[in-house]
Amino acid sequence: TYQFLRTFTVPSQEEAYVRFSPDGKTLAGAAKGRIILWDLQTGAELLRLEGDNPAFSPDGNAMAYATETGIGLFNLHNKTPDRTLPAKSTGISVFTAEEFRSLFFTTEKGVELWDLYQDKESALYEAENSGDMQIAVTMGGHWILAIANRGQNFRLINWMELSEMPLPTTDFLPSATRRVNFSSDGTVGAFISGNVQVWSLDSWKITAVIASHTCHATQAVFGPKNKILVTSSYDDTVLI
């Protein structure tokens, strides 16, 4: 079960995008071209920078985010920008596991996998992008790339083979799913429609339903070891 812990206010009427650092000590929130990092224990604001859709590296030393000129990489150790990848992204970025040293992100062509060692594209899954394509990636033996596109053409992809997977159960409602996030160990997923449904990826059964916001949920992110779930909403709040 999940218990409410803390609220962070995002200064925007748009959808808020939130991410945990791997050590569970920092929360990144983004809305309307601004990224804010908070200390989870104290609630204190740590820094702000221009950009959208932040994603932490598995070792917690870097953060990727969308900019007007490409994908920025930010050094969290010394709190300075590192470099900008020469890649045109439409937004969402997700690091793969540490050993892969790679980055998924959405483009007008679909979903690209970028090699961070060589700074070049290593794979592309072609898919129609409505402008609000959301992606999530899991490891842990499932190797799932989930693509949600304004509630249309939701799909699950085996990203090792770049092949589409069948939907796991008739109880699953892909047409209502606008966003997805997976736990770091790949055992559960949070599927966001109006509320947040938490599904087991092993049994494909619902383990929890979160409906604590006064408006529709926009995001749900798991903390380390699945002990914390952060949700955001059109009601301008982030709940933990």
CSV table of C-alpha atoms in Angstrom, one decimal:
chain,number,residue,atom,x,y,z
A,1,THR,CA,0.0,0.0,0.0
A,2,TYR,CA,1.1,3.6,-0.5
A,3,GLN,CA,0.9,6.4,2.0
A,4,PHE,CA,0.9,10.2,1.3
A,5,LEU,CA,4.2,11.9,2.4
A,6,ARG,CA,4.8,15.3,0.9
A,7,THR,CA,3.6,17.9,-1.7
A,8,PHE,CA,5.8,19.9,-4.1
A,9,THR,CA,4.3,22.7,-6.1
A,10,VAL,CA,5.1,23.1,-9.7
A,11,PRO,CA,4.6,26.7,-11.0
A,12,SER,CA,2.7,25.9,-14.2
A,13,GLN,CA,-0.7,25.0,-15.5
A,14,GLU,CA,0.8,22.5,-17.8
A,15,GLU,CA,1.6,18.8,-17.2
A,16,ALA,CA,4.4,18.3,-14.7
A,17,TYR,CA,7.1,15.7,-15.5
A,18,VAL,CA,8.9,14.1,-12.5
A,19,ARG,CA,11.8,11.8,-11.9
A,20,PHE,CA,13.7,10.3,-8.9
A,21,SER,CA,17.5,10.2,-8.7
A,22,PRO,CA,18.7,6.6,-8.4
A,23,ASP,CA,19.7,7.0,-4.7
A,24,GLY,CA,16.2,8.3,-3.9
A,25,LYS,CA,17.5,11.6,-2.4
A,26,THR,CA,16.6,14.0,-5.2
A,27,LEU,CA,13.4,14.7,-7.1
A,28,ALA,CA,13.4,16.4,-10.5
A,29,GLY,CA,10.3,18.1,-11.8
A,30,ALA,CA,9.8,19.9,-15.1
A,31,ALA,CA,7.0,22.0,-16.6
A,32,LYS,CA,6.8,24.8,-19.2
A,33,GLY,CA,10.5,24.7,-20.1
A,34,ARG,CA,11.9,24.8,-16.5
A,35,ILE,CA,13.5,21.9,-14.5
A,36,ILE,CA,13.6,22.0,-10.7
A,37,LEU,CA,15.5,19.7,-8.4
A,38,TRP,CA,14.4,19.2,-4.8
A,39,ASP,CA,15.9,17.5,-1.7
A,40,LEU,CA,13.4,14.8,-0.9
A,41,GLN,CA,14.2,14.7,2.8
A,42,THR,CA,14.0,18.4,3.5
A,43,GLY,CA,11.8,19.6,0.6
A,44,ALA,CA,14.4,22.3,-0.2
A,45,GLU,CA,15.0,23.4,-3.8
A,46,LEU,CA,18.5,22.5,-5.0
A,47,LEU,CA,18.7,24.1,-8.5
A,48,ARG,CA,16.8,25.3,-11.5
A,49,LEU,CA,17.7,25.2,-15.2
A,50,GLU,CA,16.0,25.7,-18.6
A,51,GLY,CA,14.8,22.5,-20.3
A,52,ASP,CA,12.2,19.7,-20.2
A,53,ASN,CA,11.8,16.0,-19.6
A,54,PRO,CA,14.8,15.2,-17.2
A,55,ALA,CA,16.2,11.7,-16.9
A,56,PHE,CA,18.8,10.6,-14.4
A,57,SER,CA,21.7,8.3,-15.4
A,58,PRO,CA,21.7,4.9,-13.5
A,59,ASP,CA,24.8,6.0,-11.5
A,60,GLY,CA,23.2,9.3,-10.5
A,61,ASN,CA,26.1,11.4,-11.8
A,62,ALA,CA,24.3,12.9,-14.9
A,63,MET,CA,20.9,14.1,-16.0
A,64,ALA,CA,19.7,14.2,-19.6
A,65,TYR,CA,17.1,16.8,-20.6
A,66,ALA,CA,15.5,18.2,-23.7
A,67,THR,CA,16.6,21.6,-25.0
A,68,GLU,CA,15.8,23.7,-28.1
A,69,THR,CA,19.0,22.7,-29.7
A,70,GLY,CA,19.3,19.0,-28.8
A,71,ILE,CA,19.6,16.8,-25.7
A,72,GLY,CA,21.6,18.4,-22.8
A,73,LEU,CA,23.7,16.4,-20.4
A,74,PHE,CA,24.1,17.9,-17.0
A,75,ASN,CA,26.9,17.0,-14.5
A,76,LEU,CA,25.1,16.6,-11.2
A,77,HIS,CA,28.4,16.1,-9.2
A,78,ASN,CA,29.6,19.7,-9.9
A,79,LYS,CA,26.2,21.0,-10.9
A,80,THR,CA,27.3,22.3,-14.4
A,81,PRO,CA,26.2,21.5,-18.0
A,82,ASP,CA,28.3,18.8,-19.6
A,83,ARG,CA,27.5,18.8,-23.3
A,84,THR,CA,24.6,18.8,-25.8
A,85,LEU,CA,24.1,15.8,-28.0
A,86,PRO,CA,23.6,16.6,-31.7
A,87,ALA,CA,20.2,14.9,-31.8
A,88,LYS,CA,16.8,16.4,-32.6
A,89,SER,CA,14.5,15.2,-29.8
A,90,THR,CA,10.8,15.9,-29.4
A,91,GLY,CA,11.1,15.5,-25.7
A,92,ILE,CA,11.1,12.4,-23.5
A,93,SER,CA,14.5,10.9,-22.6
A,94,VAL,CA,15.2,7.7,-20.8
A,95,PHE,CA,18.6,6.2,-19.8
A,96,THR,CA,19.0,2.4,-20.2
A,97,ALA,CA,20.8,0.3,-17.6
A,98,GLU,CA,24.3,1.5,-16.6
A,99,GLU,CA,26.1,-1.2,-18.5
A,100,PHE,CA,24.5,0.0,-21.8
A,101,ARG,CA,25.5,3.7,-21.4
A,102,SER,CA,22.7,4.5,-23.9
A,103,LEU,CA,19.7,6.9,-24.1
A,104,PHE,CA,16.2,6.5,-25.5
A,105,PHE,CA,14.4,9.5,-26.7
A,106,THR,CA,11.4,10.5,-28.9
A,107,THR,CA,11.8,12.1,-32.3
A,108,GLU,CA,9.5,12.9,-35.2
A,109,LYS,CA,10.5,9.5,-36.7
A,110,GLY,CA,9.7,7.5,-33.6
A,111,VAL,CA,12.0,6.3,-30.8
A,112,GLU,CA,15.8,6.5,-31.1
A,113,LEU,CA,18.5,4.7,-29.1
A,114,TRP,CA,21.6,6.9,-28.8
A,115,ASP,CA,25.1,5.6,-28.1
A,116,LEU,CA,26.6,7.9,-25.5
A,117,TYR,CA,30.1,6.6,-26.1
A,118,GLN,CA,30.1,7.5,-29.8
A,119,ASP,CA,27.5,10.3,-29.7
A,120,LYS,CA,25.5,8.7,-32.6
A,121,GLU,CA,22.2,6.8,-33.2
A,122,SER,CA,22.5,3.1,-32.6
A,123,ALA,CA,18.9,2.0,-33.3
A,124,LEU,CA,15.5,3.4,-34.3
A,125,TYR,CA,12.0,2.1,-33.8
A,126,GLU,CA,9.8,3.9,-36.3
A,127,ALA,CA,6.4,5.0,-35.0
A,128,GLU,CA,4.0,7.8,-35.8
A,129,ASN,CA,4.5,10.7,-33.3
A,130,SER,CA,1.5,12.9,-32.6
A,131,GLY,CA,3.7,15.4,-30.7
A,132,ASP,CA,2.9,13.9,-27.3
A,133,MET,CA,4.6,10.5,-27.5
A,134,GLN,CA,5.6,9.2,-24.1
A,135,ILE,CA,8.0,6.3,-23.6
A,136,ALA,CA,9.3,4.1,-20.7
A,137,VAL,CA,11.9,1.4,-20.7
A,138,THR,CA,12.4,-1.5,-18.3
A,139,MET,CA,15.2,-4.0,-17.7
A,140,GLY,CA,15.1,-7.0,-15.4
A,141,GLY,CA,14.6,-9.6,-18.1
A,142,HIS,CA,11.4,-8.1,-19.6
A,143,TRP,CA,13.2,-5.6,-22.0
A,144,ILE,CA,10.0,-3.6,-22.5
A,145,LEU,CA,9.7,-0.3,-24.4
A,146,ALA,CA,6.3,1.2,-23.8
A,147,ILE,CA,5.0,3.8,-26.2
A,148,ALA,CA,1.9,5.9,-25.3
A,149,ASN,CA,0.7,8.5,-27.9
A,150,ARG,CA,-2.2,10.7,-26.6
A,151,GLY,CA,-4.2,7.5,-25.8
A,152,GLN,CA,-3.8,6.2,-29.3
A,153,ASN,CA,-1.7,3.3,-30.7
A,154,PHE,CA,-0.4,2.3,-27.3
A,155,ARG,CA,2.1,-0.5,-27.8
A,156,LEU,CA,4.7,-2.7,-25.9
A,157,ILE,CA,8.0,-3.3,-27.7
A,158,ASN,CA,10.7,-5.8,-27.0
A,159,TRP,CA,13.5,-3.3,-27.4
A,160,MET,CA,16.2,-5.9,-27.7
A,161,GLU,CA,14.6,-7.2,-30.9
A,162,LEU,CA,12.6,-4.0,-31.8
A,163,SER,CA,9.5,-6.1,-32.3
A,164,GLU,CA,6.0,-5.4,-31.0
A,165,MET,CA,4.7,-7.5,-28.1
A,166,PRO,CA,1.0,-8.7,-27.7
A,167,LEU,CA,-0.9,-7.0,-24.9
A,168,PRO,CA,-0.8,-9.2,-21.9
A,169,THR,CA,-4.4,-9.3,-20.8
A,170,THR,CA,-7.9,-8.4,-21.9
A,171,ASP,CA,-8.3,-6.4,-18.7
A,172,PHE,CA,-5.6,-4.0,-19.9
A,173,LEU,CA,-7.0,-0.8,-21.5
A,174,PRO,CA,-4.4,0.6,-23.8
A,175,SER,CA,-6.7,3.2,-25.4
A,176,ALA,CA,-6.9,5.1,-22.1
A,177,THR,CA,-3.2,5.0,-21.3
A,178,ARG,CA,-1.4,8.3,-21.7
A,179,ARG,CA,1.8,7.6,-19.9
A,180,VAL,CA,3.8,4.7,-18.4
A,181,ASN,CA,6.7,4.4,-16.0
A,182,PHE,CA,8.4,1.2,-14.8
A,183,SER,CA,10.2,0.5,-11.5
A,184,SER,CA,14.0,0.3,-11.7
A,185,ASP,CA,14.0,-3.5,-11.1
A,186,GLY,CA,11.5,-4.1,-13.8
A,187,THR,CA,8.8,-5.8,-11.6
A,188,VAL,CA,6.0,-3.2,-11.7
A,189,GLY,CA,4.7,-0.5,-14.0
A,190,ALA,CA,2.5,2.6,-13.4
A,191,PHE,CA,0.0,3.2,-16.2
A,192,ILE,CA,-1.5,6.7,-16.2
A,193,SER,CA,-5.0,7.4,-17.6
A,194,GLY,CA,-7.3,9.4,-15.3
A,195,ASN,CA,-5.9,7.8,-12.2
A,196,VAL,CA,-2.7,5.7,-11.8
A,197,GLN,CA,-2.9,1.9,-12.0
A,198,VAL,CA,0.1,-0.1,-10.7
A,199,TRP,CA,0.5,-3.5,-12.6
A,200,SER,CA,2.8,-6.4,-11.8
A,201,LEU,CA,4.9,-7.2,-14.9
A,202,ASP,CA,5.2,-10.8,-13.9
A,203,SER,CA,1.6,-11.6,-13.4
A,204,TRP,CA,0.1,-8.6,-15.3
A,205,LYS,CA,-2.4,-8.0,-12.5
A,206,ILE,CA,-3.3,-4.7,-10.9
A,207,THR,CA,-1.6,-4.3,-7.4
A,208,ALA,CA,-2.8,-0.8,-6.6
A,209,VAL,CA,-4.9,2.1,-7.9
A,210,ILE,CA,-3.9,5.7,-6.9
A,211,ALA,CA,-6.6,8.3,-7.1
A,212,SER,CA,-5.5,11.1,-4.7
A,213,HIS,CA,-5.4,14.1,-7.0
A,214,THR,CA,-8.3,16.5,-7.5
A,215,CYS,CA,-7.7,16.4,-11.3
A,216,HIS,CA,-6.4,13.8,-13.7
A,217,ALA,CA,-2.9,12.4,-13.0
A,218,THR,CA,-0.2,13.3,-15.5
A,219,GLN,CA,2.8,11.3,-14.3
A,220,ALA,CA,3.8,8.5,-11.9
A,221,VAL,CA,7.4,7.6,-11.0
A,222,PHE,CA,8.7,4.9,-8.7
A,223,GLY,CA,11.5,5.5,-6.1
A,224,PRO,CA,14.3,3.1,-5.3
A,225,LYS,CA,13.2,-0.4,-4.3
A,226,ASN,CA,9.5,0.6,-5.2
A,227,LYS,CA,9.0,2.0,-1.7
A,228,ILE,CA,7.9,5.4,-2.9
A,229,LEU,CA,5.6,6.5,-5.8
A,230,VAL,CA,5.5,10.1,-6.9
A,231,THR,CA,2.5,11.3,-8.9
A,232,SER,CA,1.7,14.7,-10.5
A,233,SER,CA,-1.5,16.2,-11.8
A,234,TYR,CA,-3.3,19.0,-13.6
A,235,ASP,CA,-4.1,20.3,-10.0
A,236,ASP,CA,-0.5,21.7,-9.9
A,237,THR,CA,0.7,19.3,-7.2
A,238,VAL,CA,3.3,16.5,-6.9
A,239,LEU,CA,2.3,13.9,-4.3
A,240,ILE,CA,4.6,11.3,-2.7
